Amino acid sequence: MVRVELENLQISDLQTAELIQRWLISETRWISGKGPAALTTAKTPDARLILKRPTLANKLLDLNPDLKKPVKSAKSQKTHKMAWVLGICAVVLIVGLLAMAPLLSGPLAKMATDDWRQRIGKQSSAQIEAFLGKSCSGDQGQVAFSDLARRLAYHLPVSEKLNVKVIDNDMVNAFALSGGNIRFIRGLIDEANDPDEIAGVLAHEIAHVALRHPEELAFRNMGYDILLSTFADSGAVTEVAASAGIMLVNAAYSREAESAADALAFQLLKEANISSTGMASFFARIEKKEGTSPRFLKYFNSHPATGKRREAATAHASEGYAALSVKSWQALKAICD
Amino acid sequence: MTDRQDISGSSSSGAGDTVQGGADFQGLSREIIWLVIKNLLLTIVTLGFYRFWARTNVRRYLWEKMHVFGSPLEYTGTGKELFLGFLIVAFGFFVPVFVINLLVSMLDNYVVAAIWGLSLPFLFFYLIGVAIYRARRYRLSRTRWRSIRAGQTGGGWTYGLWHILLNALMIFFALILPYKNMKLWRIKMQNTHLGNRFFVFDQDGAARQTLVTLYLSYVVIALVVIVVYALPFIAVGLTLGGEVFTGALSQAEIQTQVEMKLQTNSGMLTMFALVWPISLLVFAIGMAWYKLKETRFLVGLTTFEDLKLSFNATLLSFFWLYLGNMLILIFTLGIGLPFTQVRYARFLAHHTGIDGELDLGTISQSADDDLTSGEGLAEAFDMGAV
């Protein structure tokens, strides 16, 4: 039988009414939840008083607001302290790597050896070929394309060995990869109205190569990989949440990189004496196609708003010669045939 | 202010008080739907870091609903302890491994790279055994029954050695399986205690006899699988007649004859196509049957004081449990894991028998295990399931 008397809980034998124990209500703790309620006392934490219904425990809650707090022991305090210390270390490591990865990846990308750059570039181009298809082998088109790239890259402060190829797929896109590798997808060439538009995009990708953006991304992802494999569990939920976070961070850096590449591209076109009006008209066409997407999605977008890019391209547009002769342009158009 | 309330069981336990009965799991999947949703949302919001507290919440429920001799188990572990265990392994194991990896790749010396590359799998494999043992120690030390602490003694490092040694032998000699499982079970059970009393394995010295019986079952399964696999070949041999086996025909002649037979008899072709899936199915059913039998024997050889344990699940009930749990995991994309644990706990309680009376007077409280964290390694190797 349990009786509440003043600040005490009196526990006595049901038959003989003999007092077994007396617990201070302020020291009493409620340790398990639903159904039968288990009580203990901070003085002898091994003691248990199991109540068939939680009615009494609920009443005690009014008398002792700390009833549901855990009983503190030397061990639990040690766990608490160590969890805080190591938890702070983990936060420092995570924040440090998140902050350092973008800061360090730039200088590391500039220091990377050509060997390393080529190896990463080969891996990425193999991936692109596996997903999108083989590269096209039209000889004259390839000559025209490589020649255009060489003319655009000629005025770069540091000379770049470029390897440009067209991949046979309907997608409208182009990629700059590590080690001077640039891949155009055929859809983009089909979509272009004149060679100036191709020159605009190519100048943009060459600018990425010259600024070492692909290498920078590779280093950044290495940093995130270490974080993910150390701190995330293999659960699908965690993985999705973490990769969404990484996408968000990467997209922010990528938008910055795109603007820098655009700026360098205008300069390259101007110095190569190639008309840069193609870039503006190309952006205008993409903008019309894209339509308007919800505003919040812009944070996930790896490229700056097309409208902004078109405005910049229009502002920087310079006159020049046609990027390719009619014959070369036809050869490039037919590179995948 | 006065209040009266019944106290379940006897108010205090002294010498002469005995309890009996069995295990009874009173939990229901629908009772934890909100708990699972809450755990899921908080885990997403915290980028996965709530998972330690989530797991603890589920365990508290599972333990509380498991009644032994009418008294519920109590789980006293905390999410903080799991979180700390995880951090200790992250800093004490993963970060050093990454740093060494980086140094080795920078050194560019293939001898060093080869030594590191070969020793890493061994280290991982060894740590799996250590992780199993330490996770069990943590869970037992956080389990109370009538406030009596359970626990596990013995070192995880020793168990890890046995684990890697016996599993490595399995690669060369698969027949060691019954011995391996009994040995590992024996180590675990003999180190398990409730209060100051230990579980006993093989009290009557019947383990050797049991091992022979288990070996026979194991060999029978192996033979059945081999026969099922060989059946189409035997059938072909029989239809071709004895010439195939006497060596009177050349290899090429046998081949043309087999091809002819296959063309004229489409049933035989189907038989060959089905031989792999069918023998795999027979193997799976056979191994499940063996595993149940083994568990029955190993549990039957385990005693605690005057209590004899037994396990009586049938292949069919095991199959339903397994199928249901698979479907739950597939359709909830793994989020429904706690529901499968409720089903599993009910299955265990339903099929585990505890015979005899327990004299509560003989058991007294054991010293508190000084573990301050838990299951970091098990989490790292993705074994922190329950």
XYZ file of C-alpha atoms in Angstrom:
723
model
C 0.000 0.000 0.000
C 1.301 3.438 -0.885
C 0.269 6.553 0.972
C 1.157 10.198 0.408
C 1.770 11.929 3.706
C 3.094 15.492 3.745
C 6.361 15.434 1.777
C 6.721 11.644 2.076
C 5.625 8.589 0.167
C 4.920 5.826 2.658
C 5.169 2.267 1.378
C 3.758 -0.387 3.681
C 2.739 -4.033 3.565
C -0.886 -4.476 2.428
C -1.689 -7.205 4.994
C 0.261 -6.253 8.096
C 0.292 -2.471 7.447
C 3.930 -2.580 8.514
C 5.968 0.312 7.101
C 8.536 -0.882 4.523
C 10.024 2.344 3.225
C 9.518 6.069 3.295
C 10.555 8.116 0.241
C 10.839 11.873 0.059
C 8.529 13.014 -2.750
C 11.122 15.581 -3.850
C 13.603 12.708 -4.383
C 11.098 10.414 -6.096
C 11.502 9.855 -9.831
C 9.155 8.442 -12.472
C 11.343 6.299 -14.739
C 9.075 4.562 -17.232
C 6.173 5.820 -19.148
C 2.960 4.240 -20.332
C 0.857 1.582 -18.657
C 2.376 0.542 -15.356
C 4.459 3.335 -13.892
C 7.828 2.601 -12.283
C 9.004 4.931 -9.542
C 12.403 5.143 -7.908
C 14.116 7.433 -5.474
C 17.325 9.380 -6.004
C 18.633 8.133 -2.653
C 18.498 4.429 -3.622
C 18.223 4.433 -7.411
C 18.074 0.608 -7.502
C 14.707 0.617 -5.740
C 11.574 0.219 -7.849
C 7.961 0.824 -7.019
C 5.785 -0.517 -9.819
C 2.273 0.960 -9.961
C -0.353 -0.868 -11.992
C -1.914 2.436 -13.054
C -0.164 5.778 -13.451
C -2.844 7.601 -11.390
C -0.662 8.088 -8.328
C 2.357 8.995 -10.436
C 0.289 11.677 -12.182
C -0.716 13.087 -8.805
C 2.911 13.123 -7.662
C 3.768 15.124 -10.768
C 1.813 18.047 -9.260
C 3.779 17.784 -6.017
C 7.189 17.332 -7.648
C 7.712 19.019 -11.032
C 11.106 17.278 -11.345
C 9.450 13.834 -11.145
C 10.327 12.888 -14.737
C 13.902 14.138 -14.664
C 16.482 11.334 -14.860
C 18.393 10.288 -11.765
C 21.881 11.721 -12.022
C 24.846 9.471 -11.310
C 28.591 9.997 -11.529
C 28.556 7.841 -14.661
C 25.798 9.768 -16.412
C 27.592 13.016 -15.628
C 30.782 11.628 -17.168
C 28.874 10.610 -20.302
C 27.293 14.052 -20.407
C 30.639 15.815 -20.159
C 32.384 13.619 -22.724
C 29.464 13.854 -25.168
C 29.661 17.658 -24.958
C 33.437 17.772 -25.449
C 33.475 15.350 -28.380
C 30.256 16.831 -29.773
C 31.898 20.257 -29.911
C 34.977 18.683 -31.556
C 32.674 17.120 -34.150
C 30.928 20.437 -34.805
C 34.324 22.146 -35.167
C 35.463 19.428 -37.578
C 32.253 19.534 -39.609
C 32.063 23.329 -39.779
C 35.812 23.466 -40.369
C 35.681 21.024 -43.272
C 32.563 22.698 -44.700
C 34.268 26.085 -44.530
C 37.741 24.888 -45.499
C 36.672 22.660 -48.392
C 35.673 25.624 -50.609
C 38.518 27.810 -49.316
C 41.197 25.168 -49.804
C 39.805 23.623 -52.976
C 40.697 26.745 -55.005
C 44.423 26.821 -54.138
C 44.611 22.986 -54.221
C 43.088 22.994 -57.706
C 45.770 25.444 -58.866
C 48.509 23.274 -57.302
C 47.244 19.969 -58.728
C 49.687 18.161 -60.995
C 48.790 17.525 -64.651
C 48.868 13.795 -63.951
C 46.191 14.088 -61.313
C 44.106 16.450 -63.433
C 44.223 14.079 -66.386
C 43.263 11.095 -64.217
C 40.191 12.859 -62.788
C 39.309 14.199 -66.248
C 39.472 10.721 -67.742
C 37.160 9.372 -65.040
C 34.571 12.101 -65.606
C 34.630 11.833 -69.390
C 34.246 8.044 -69.125
C 31.204 8.668 -66.903
C 29.688 11.091 -69.402
C 30.236 8.619 -72.242
C 28.681 5.832 -70.179
C 25.562 7.901 -69.467
C 25.108 9.874 -72.678
C 26.877 7.992 -75.458
C 30.031 7.798 -77.543
C 31.916 10.803 -78.828
C 31.414 11.730 -82.505
C 34.177 11.104 -85.019
C 33.506 13.452 -87.988
C 37.074 14.368 -89.010
C 36.462 17.784 -90.567
C 34.022 18.809 -87.852
C 36.574 17.827 -85.196
C 39.285 19.892 -86.934
C 36.988 22.932 -87.062
C 35.986 22.488 -83.417
C 39.568 22.029 -82.108
C 40.720 24.965 -84.201
C 38.029 27.240 -82.755
C 39.047 26.154 -79.226
C 42.708 26.863 -79.965
C 41.914 30.354 -81.267
C 39.827 31.155 -78.202
C 42.443 29.848 -75.760
C 45.325 31.605 -77.512
C 45.065 34.764 -75.400
C 44.890 32.986 -72.026
C 47.698 34.075 -69.669
C 48.760 30.440 -69.165
C 48.617 28.102 -72.141
C 46.110 25.248 -71.825
C 46.169 21.863 -73.512
C 42.584 21.371 -74.546
C 40.739 18.239 -75.560
C 37.329 19.110 -77.023
C 34.831 16.505 -78.162
C 31.159 16.208 -79.114
C 29.042 13.480 -77.469
C 26.208 11.975 -79.496
C 23.055 12.699 -77.506
C 19.982 14.939 -77.882
C 20.671 16.777 -74.629
C 21.392 20.524 -74.925
C 24.424 20.957 -72.674
C 28.202 21.320 -72.430
C 30.673 20.304 -69.695
C 34.112 21.486 -68.656
C 36.038 18.627 -67.021
C 39.304 18.378 -65.165
C 42.555 18.421 -67.170
C 41.379 20.640 -70.025
C 38.660 18.248 -71.231
C 35.569 19.888 -72.711
C 32.526 17.908 -73.839
C 29.721 19.363 -75.956
C 26.523 17.347 -76.261
C 25.209 17.160 -79.833
C 21.806 18.663 -78.895
C 23.568 21.949 -78.207
C 25.140 22.024 -81.688
C 21.769 21.186 -83.273
C 20.142 23.964 -81.247
C 22.658 26.662 -82.253
C 21.617 28.994 -85.084
C 25.097 30.207 -86.020
C 28.747 29.453 -85.123
C 28.965 32.537 -82.868
C 26.621 30.875 -80.392
C 28.877 27.786 -80.279
C 31.904 30.048 -79.846
C 30.180 31.785 -76.933
C 29.524 28.514 -75.085
C 32.997 27.178 -75.914
C 34.635 30.354 -74.577
C 32.609 29.891 -71.395
C 33.800 26.266 -70.947
C 37.418 27.228 -71.740
C 37.130 29.891 -69.047
C 36.040 27.159 -66.574
C 39.098 25.110 -67.551
C 41.442 28.098 -67.200
C 39.972 28.994 -63.800
C 40.329 25.318 -62.698
C 36.689 25.086 -61.675
C 36.321 21.331 -62.398
C 39.386 20.538 -60.255
C 38.039 22.778 -57.508
C 34.753 20.871 -57.508
C 36.617 17.552 -57.302
C 38.546 18.691 -54.216
C 35.414 20.086 -52.605
C 33.576 16.815 -53.110
C 36.496 14.918 -51.569
C 36.063 17.006 -48.412
C 32.321 16.334 -48.288
C 32.959 12.624 -48.857
C 35.092 12.444 -45.729
C 32.354 14.214 -43.754
C 29.591 12.005 -45.065
C 31.375 8.716 -44.545
C 32.411 9.689 -41.007
C 29.271 11.278 -39.649
C 26.280 10.092 -41.663
C 24.791 6.661 -41.107
C 23.797 4.469 -43.984
C 20.087 5.215 -43.519
C 18.392 6.516 -46.656
C 16.783 9.402 -44.759
C 20.084 10.800 -43.516
C 21.737 10.384 -46.864
C 19.016 12.272 -48.737
C 19.030 15.108 -46.177
C 22.828 15.387 -46.255
C 23.122 15.338 -50.040
C 20.426 18.018 -50.322
C 22.570 20.163 -48.013
C 25.678 19.544 -50.103
C 23.766 20.334 -53.296
C 22.715 23.651 -51.770
C 26.303 24.585 -50.811
C 27.718 23.423 -54.142
C 25.074 25.329 -56.103
C 25.971 28.571 -54.326
C 29.654 28.197 -55.244
C 28.770 27.060 -58.731
C 26.666 30.190 -59.446
C 29.667 32.297 -58.450
C 31.937 30.248 -60.728
C 29.515 30.611 -63.643
C 29.552 34.394 -63.413
C 33.367 34.402 -63.285
C 33.511 32.111 -66.324
C 31.081 34.354 -68.240
C 33.256 37.394 -67.549
C 36.417 35.653 -68.763
C 34.555 34.291 -71.782
C 33.588 37.821 -72.964
C 37.242 38.790 -72.724
C 38.415 35.713 -74.683
C 35.910 36.377 -77.473
C 36.931 39.985 -77.703
C 40.657 39.199 -77.858
C 40.106 36.458 -80.439
C 38.158 38.973 -82.500
C 35.084 36.755 -82.565
C 31.642 38.283 -82.371
C 30.173 37.785 -78.885
C 26.625 38.731 -79.889
C 25.959 34.990 -80.236
C 26.121 34.486 -76.479
C 23.397 37.069 -75.821
C 21.078 35.653 -78.451
C 21.683 32.132 -77.170
C 20.764 33.094 -73.592
C 17.677 34.905 -74.864
C 16.516 31.723 -76.593
C 17.143 29.512 -73.537
C 15.251 31.992 -71.359
C 12.212 31.793 -73.575
C 12.351 27.982 -73.479
C 12.815 27.741 -69.705
C 9.846 29.897 -68.883
C 9.656 30.922 -65.241
C 10.371 28.495 -62.410
C 9.371 29.026 -58.745
C 11.635 31.525 -57.021
C 12.838 29.314 -54.141
C 14.222 26.810 -56.640
C 16.902 29.312 -57.620
C 18.901 28.271 -54.518
C 19.195 24.754 -55.927
C 20.139 26.018 -59.374
C 23.793 25.592 -60.262
C 23.655 28.465 -62.796
C 22.748 32.138 -62.311
C 19.369 33.209 -63.660
C 19.466 33.101 -67.450
C 17.913 36.579 -67.644
C 20.818 38.063 -65.667
C 23.336 36.241 -67.870
C 21.617 37.510 -71.027
C 21.758 41.087 -69.715
C 25.485 40.759 -68.966
C 26.128 39.192 -72.375
C 24.223 41.988 -74.120
C 26.181 44.615 -72.190
C 29.503 43.021 -73.140
C 28.615 42.120 -76.690
C 31.423 43.062 -79.056
C 31.478 42.889 -82.835
C 33.978 40.686 -84.629
C 34.442 38.179 -87.383
C 32.266 35.102 -87.751
C 33.572 32.293 -85.561
C 33.696 29.702 -88.337
C 33.643 29.714 -92.116
C 30.466 28.400 -93.756
C 32.268 25.195 -94.700
C 33.662 24.580 -91.230
C 30.280 25.328 -89.672
C 28.618 22.740 -91.893
C 31.314 20.220 -90.982
C 30.762 20.834 -87.275
C 26.997 20.531 -87.648
C 27.551 17.148 -89.314
C 30.173 15.883 -86.842
C 27.936 13.096 -85.540
C 26.486 11.979 -88.890
C -3.927 13.974 1.588
C -4.043 10.203 1.416
C -3.965 7.863 -1.503
C -4.145 4.117 -1.721
C -2.910 2.069 -4.538
C -2.104 -1.574 -5.200
C 1.476 -2.548 -5.665
C 1.959 -5.232 -8.229
C 3.690 -8.391 -7.104
C 4.986 -8.654 -3.606
C 6.127 -5.464 -1.984
C 9.595 -6.678 -1.224
C 11.544 -9.742 -2.145
C 13.503 -11.843 0.282
C 14.611 -15.449 0.579
C 11.881 -17.930 -0.244
C 10.025 -15.713 -2.705
C 9.764 -17.527 -5.995
C 8.399 -16.493 -9.364
C 7.472 -18.542 -12.409
C 5.663 -18.266 -15.697
C 7.263 -17.220 -18.939
C 7.961 -14.388 -21.306
C 5.121 -12.299 -22.660
C 5.407 -9.403 -25.110
C 2.481 -6.997 -24.816
C 3.454 -4.422 -27.449
C 1.508 -3.622 -30.610
C 2.818 -2.018 -33.790
C 0.030 0.577 -33.853
C 1.065 1.882 -30.439
C 4.337 3.216 -31.857
C 3.089 4.797 -35.084
C 3.404 8.319 -33.641
C 6.743 7.493 -32.087
C 8.067 6.316 -35.460
C 6.776 9.463 -37.217
C 8.264 11.716 -34.534
C 11.610 9.892 -34.767
C 11.601 10.171 -38.556
C 10.860 13.906 -38.640
C 13.431 14.758 -35.970
C 16.025 12.589 -37.715
C 15.488 14.481 -40.982
C 15.557 17.895 -39.325
C 18.821 17.100 -37.482
C 20.510 15.665 -40.598
C 20.513 12.227 -38.995
C 21.929 13.064 -35.583
C 18.676 12.316 -33.768
C 19.004 8.651 -34.747
C 20.641 7.742 -31.419
C 17.752 9.153 -29.409
C 15.261 7.666 -31.867
C 16.713 4.197 -31.375
C 16.638 4.657 -27.600
C 12.962 5.679 -27.670
C 12.048 2.506 -29.567
C 14.124 0.306 -27.257
C 12.518 1.792 -24.167
C 9.147 0.791 -25.591
C 10.262 -2.713 -26.608
C 11.844 -3.450 -23.223
C 8.918 -2.049 -21.258
C 6.460 -4.281 -23.117
C 8.511 -7.432 -22.602
C 7.302 -9.083 -19.410
C 9.224 -11.912 -17.789
C 7.418 -13.711 -14.977
C 4.927 -10.848 -14.943
C 7.507 -8.078 -14.463
C 8.517 -5.781 -17.323
C 12.087 -5.274 -18.460
C 13.475 -1.778 -18.125
C 15.846 -0.093 -20.579
C 18.098 2.446 -18.879
C 20.305 3.363 -21.834
C 20.227 6.907 -23.177
C 20.583 8.500 -26.589
C 23.501 10.482 -25.210
C 25.443 7.265 -24.543
C 24.891 6.036 -28.110
C 25.864 9.458 -29.467
C 29.068 9.411 -27.402
C 29.874 5.864 -28.551
C 29.478 7.024 -32.131
C 31.719 10.062 -31.620
C 34.439 7.990 -29.930
C 34.551 5.640 -32.924
C 34.410 8.541 -35.398
C 37.424 10.227 -33.797
C 39.263 7.143 -32.572
C 38.837 5.036 -35.691
C 37.511 6.781 -38.795
C 39.525 9.985 -38.619
C 42.842 8.080 -38.064
C 41.996 5.660 -40.905
C 41.326 8.594 -43.227
C 44.537 10.327 -42.211
C 46.594 7.130 -42.721
C 44.853 6.599 -46.074
C 45.840 10.099 -47.115
C 49.447 9.666 -45.935
C 49.760 6.307 -47.702
C 48.463 7.720 -50.984
C 50.832 10.695 -50.665
C 53.840 8.451 -49.912
C 53.293 6.733 -53.260
C 55.270 3.674 -52.074
C 53.616 0.509 -53.318
C 55.002 -1.727 -50.530
C 53.491 0.501 -47.851
C 50.273 0.794 -49.864
C 50.064 -2.995 -50.254
C 50.634 -3.653 -46.536
C 48.029 -1.075 -45.540
C 45.597 -2.212 -48.215
C 45.844 -5.846 -47.101
C 45.695 -5.225 -43.359
C 42.669 -2.926 -43.468
C 40.146 -5.692 -44.363
C 41.549 -7.852 -41.533
C 41.221 -4.971 -39.089
C 37.625 -4.387 -40.216
C 36.741 -8.055 -39.984
C 38.259 -8.335 -36.517
C 36.421 -5.243 -35.330
C 33.101 -6.702 -36.484
C 33.426 -9.420 -33.829
C 34.479 -6.858 -31.230
C 31.508 -4.696 -32.202
C 29.027 -7.568 -31.800
C 30.314 -8.362 -28.336
C 30.548 -4.788 -27.083
C 27.082 -3.891 -28.375
C 25.679 -6.896 -26.508
C 27.490 -5.828 -23.345
C 26.053 -2.332 -23.618
C 22.496 -3.516 -24.173
C 22.623 -6.053 -21.339
C 24.165 -3.546 -18.930
C 21.267 -1.189 -19.705
C 18.652 -3.862 -19.069
C 16.946 -4.314 -15.704
C 14.371 -6.798 -14.550
C 12.722 -6.053 -11.218
C 15.514 -3.444 -10.994
C 18.141 -6.209 -11.102
C 20.809 -5.278 -13.624
C 21.812 -7.699 -16.358
C 25.295 -7.563 -17.817
C 28.075 -9.242 -19.693
C 31.663 -9.853 -18.625
C 34.620 -10.973 -20.705
C 36.534 -9.014 -23.274
C 35.334 -7.969 -26.702
C 38.914 -8.295 -27.964
C 39.017 -12.034 -27.130
C 35.609 -12.625 -28.651
C 36.747 -10.703 -31.731
C 39.710 -13.096 -32.098
C 37.473 -16.176 -31.886
C 35.034 -14.562 -34.284
C 37.621 -13.785 -36.986
C 39.433 -17.114 -36.532
C 36.315 -19.303 -36.802
C 34.861 -17.277 -39.675
C 38.161 -17.408 -41.549
C 38.186 -21.208 -41.097
C 34.639 -21.272 -42.519
C 36.046 -20.081 -45.862
C 38.247 -23.174 -46.133
C 36.099 -25.638 -44.270
C 32.374 -24.874 -44.285
C 31.585 -27.909 -42.103
C 32.882 -25.998 -39.102
C 29.627 -23.987 -38.952
C 27.850 -25.951 -36.149
C 30.993 -25.857 -34.012
C 31.553 -22.169 -34.709
C 28.032 -21.155 -33.735
C 28.096 -23.246 -30.565
C 31.469 -21.848 -29.517
C 30.412 -18.223 -30.005
C 27.075 -18.862 -28.244
C 28.904 -20.491 -25.333
C 31.242 -17.504 -24.902
C 28.322 -15.081 -24.955
C 26.073 -17.057 -22.607
C 28.677 -17.954 -20.002
C 29.532 -14.282 -19.648
C 25.911 -13.157 -19.320
C 24.599 -12.434 -15.864
C 21.495 -11.202 -14.113
C 22.463 -9.567 -10.862
C 25.292 -11.579 -9.379
C 24.237 -14.903 -10.971
C 25.526 -16.136 -14.336
C 23.826 -18.032 -17.110
C 25.168 -21.544 -17.573
C 25.702 -23.306 -20.862
C 25.802 -27.096 -21.029
C 25.116 -27.857 -17.374
C 24.603 -31.593 -18.016
C 27.498 -32.056 -20.439
C 25.161 -32.805 -23.346
C 26.744 -30.303 -25.725
C 28.932 -32.856 -27.513
C 25.921 -35.090 -28.196
C 24.023 -32.062 -29.529
C 26.901 -31.111 -31.785
C 26.800 -34.564 -33.409
C 23.059 -34.229 -34.041
C 23.581 -30.759 -35.506
C 26.323 -32.058 -37.764
C 24.002 -34.780 -39.068
C 21.317 -32.177 -39.908
C 23.903 -30.005 -41.573
C 25.223 -32.876 -43.705
C 21.677 -33.898 -44.672
C 21.012 -30.375 -45.985
C 24.281 -30.366 -47.907
C 23.406 -33.729 -49.478
C 19.878 -32.629 -50.427
C 21.232 -29.478 -52.090
C 23.867 -31.466 -53.988
C 21.291 -34.024 -55.160
C 18.893 -31.310 -56.341
C 21.716 -29.629 -58.191
C 22.950 -32.866 -59.747
C 19.514 -34.192 -60.712
C 19.438 -32.882 -64.321
C 22.934 -34.232 -64.944
C 21.981 -37.622 -63.549
C 18.861 -37.606 -65.735
C 20.921 -36.892 -68.840
C 23.354 -39.622 -67.943
C 20.548 -42.139 -67.462
C 18.898 -41.397 -70.814
C 22.214 -41.648 -72.619
C 22.908 -44.990 -71.042
C 26.006 -46.371 -69.468
C 28.331 -45.454 -72.340
C 28.827 -41.971 -70.989
C 30.412 -43.290 -67.835
C 32.458 -46.168 -69.231
C 34.662 -43.908 -71.310
C 33.694 -45.677 -74.528
C 32.659 -42.356 -76.060
C 34.916 -39.387 -76.713
C 34.203 -35.998 -75.177
C 32.948 -34.597 -78.487
C 30.631 -37.546 -79.044
C 29.102 -37.108 -75.604
C 28.546 -33.452 -76.306
C 26.738 -34.035 -79.609
C 24.602 -36.730 -77.996
C 23.682 -34.398 -75.115
C 22.806 -31.635 -77.561
C 20.626 -33.972 -79.584
C 18.814 -35.126 -76.470
C 18.238 -31.523 -75.396
C 16.784 -30.631 -78.789
C 14.378 -33.543 -78.831
C 13.384 -33.245 -75.185
C 12.307 -29.721 -74.179
C 11.465 -30.836 -70.639
C 15.123 -31.492 -70.029
C 16.031 -27.976 -71.168
C 13.587 -26.481 -68.651
C 15.129 -28.684 -66.005
C 18.566 -27.233 -66.694
C 17.225 -23.687 -66.643
C 15.561 -24.262 -63.275
C 18.409 -26.068 -61.558
C 19.998 -22.903 -60.168
C 16.931 -21.157 -58.727
C 15.532 -24.420 -57.324
C 18.737 -25.496 -55.629
C 19.124 -21.988 -54.217
C 15.590 -22.154 -52.821
C 16.241 -25.607 -51.346
C 19.450 -24.256 -49.830
C 17.645 -21.259 -48.265
C 14.861 -23.411 -46.802
C 17.389 -25.963 -45.614
C 19.522 -23.335 -43.882
C 16.464 -21.751 -42.215
C 15.439 -25.200 -40.985
C 18.961 -25.823 -39.722
C 19.192 -22.411 -38.036
C 15.923 -23.023 -36.163
C 17.068 -26.443 -35.063
C 20.394 -25.060 -33.930
C 18.752 -22.234 -31.992
C 16.398 -24.774 -30.375
C 19.366 -26.863 -29.245
C 21.555 -23.973 -28.098
C 18.724 -22.334 -26.138
C 17.820 -25.753 -24.690
C 21.343 -26.158 -23.334
C 21.190 -22.796 -21.572
C 20.090 -22.504 -17.955
C 19.850 -19.795 -15.322
C 19.714 -20.992 -11.729
C 16.805 -23.502 -11.677
C 15.312 -22.191 -14.900
C 15.547 -24.150 -18.136
C 15.137 -22.237 -21.350
C 13.541 -23.626 -24.497
C 12.738 -22.419 -27.992
C 9.995 -23.972 -30.099
C 9.436 -21.906 -33.268
C 8.370 -23.822 -36.362
C 9.667 -23.255 -39.859
C 6.276 -21.939 -40.955
C 5.981 -19.361 -38.151
C 9.553 -18.253 -38.843
C 8.703 -17.931 -42.523
C 5.690 -15.687 -41.779
C 7.755 -13.488 -39.484
C 10.472 -13.150 -42.105
C 8.096 -12.528 -45.017
C 6.061 -9.942 -43.069
C 9.164 -8.093 -41.928
C 10.584 -8.038 -45.458
C 7.344 -6.610 -46.829
C 7.171 -3.965 -44.078
C 10.747 -2.864 -44.780
C 10.223 -2.770 -48.545
C 6.947 -0.838 -48.463
C 8.085 1.680 -45.845
C 11.568 2.094 -47.407
C 13.142 0.970 -44.143
C 11.291 3.521 -42.009
C 9.107 0.762 -40.571
C 12.054 -1.007 -38.918
C 10.572 -0.556 -35.388
C 7.403 -2.378 -36.491
C 9.495 -5.365 -37.542
C 11.194 -5.230 -34.147
C 7.817 -5.349 -32.392
C 6.917 -8.396 -34.483
C 10.262 -9.984 -33.731
C 9.957 -9.378 -29.978
C 6.477 -10.928 -30.000
C 7.827 -13.923 -31.943
C 10.671 -14.421 -29.453
C 8.417 -14.131 -26.405
C 5.818 -16.448 -27.930
C 8.306 -19.174 -28.800
C 10.646 -19.000 -25.819
C 9.745 -21.151 -22.850
C 11.081 -20.711 -19.323
C 10.521 -23.766 -17.132
C 11.034 -23.902 -13.406
C 10.885 -21.526 -10.480
C 13.278 -18.718 -9.737
C 14.221 -18.128 -6.122
C 14.566 -14.372 -5.926
C 16.445 -14.610 -2.646
C 19.505 -16.077 -4.334
C 20.007 -13.108 -6.650
C 21.472 -9.837 -5.524
C 22.388 -6.691 -7.404
C 25.622 -6.689 -9.390
C 28.078 -3.822 -9.490
C 27.232 -1.214 -12.101
C 29.064 -1.657 -15.416
C 31.324 1.374 -15.858
C 30.518 1.750 -19.577
C 29.818 5.407 -20.320
C 29.020 4.987 -23.991
C 27.729 2.304 -26.296
C 27.642 0.672 -29.673
C 29.887 3.049 -31.592
C 31.565 0.198 -33.452
C 28.293 -1.622 -34.104
C 26.889 1.593 -35.552
C 30.007 2.010 -37.689
C 29.585 -1.474 -39.123
C 25.860 -0.975 -39.536
C 24.857 -3.526 -36.923
C 23.024 -1.293 -34.446
C 19.765 -2.774 -35.678
C 17.706 -3.219 -32.489
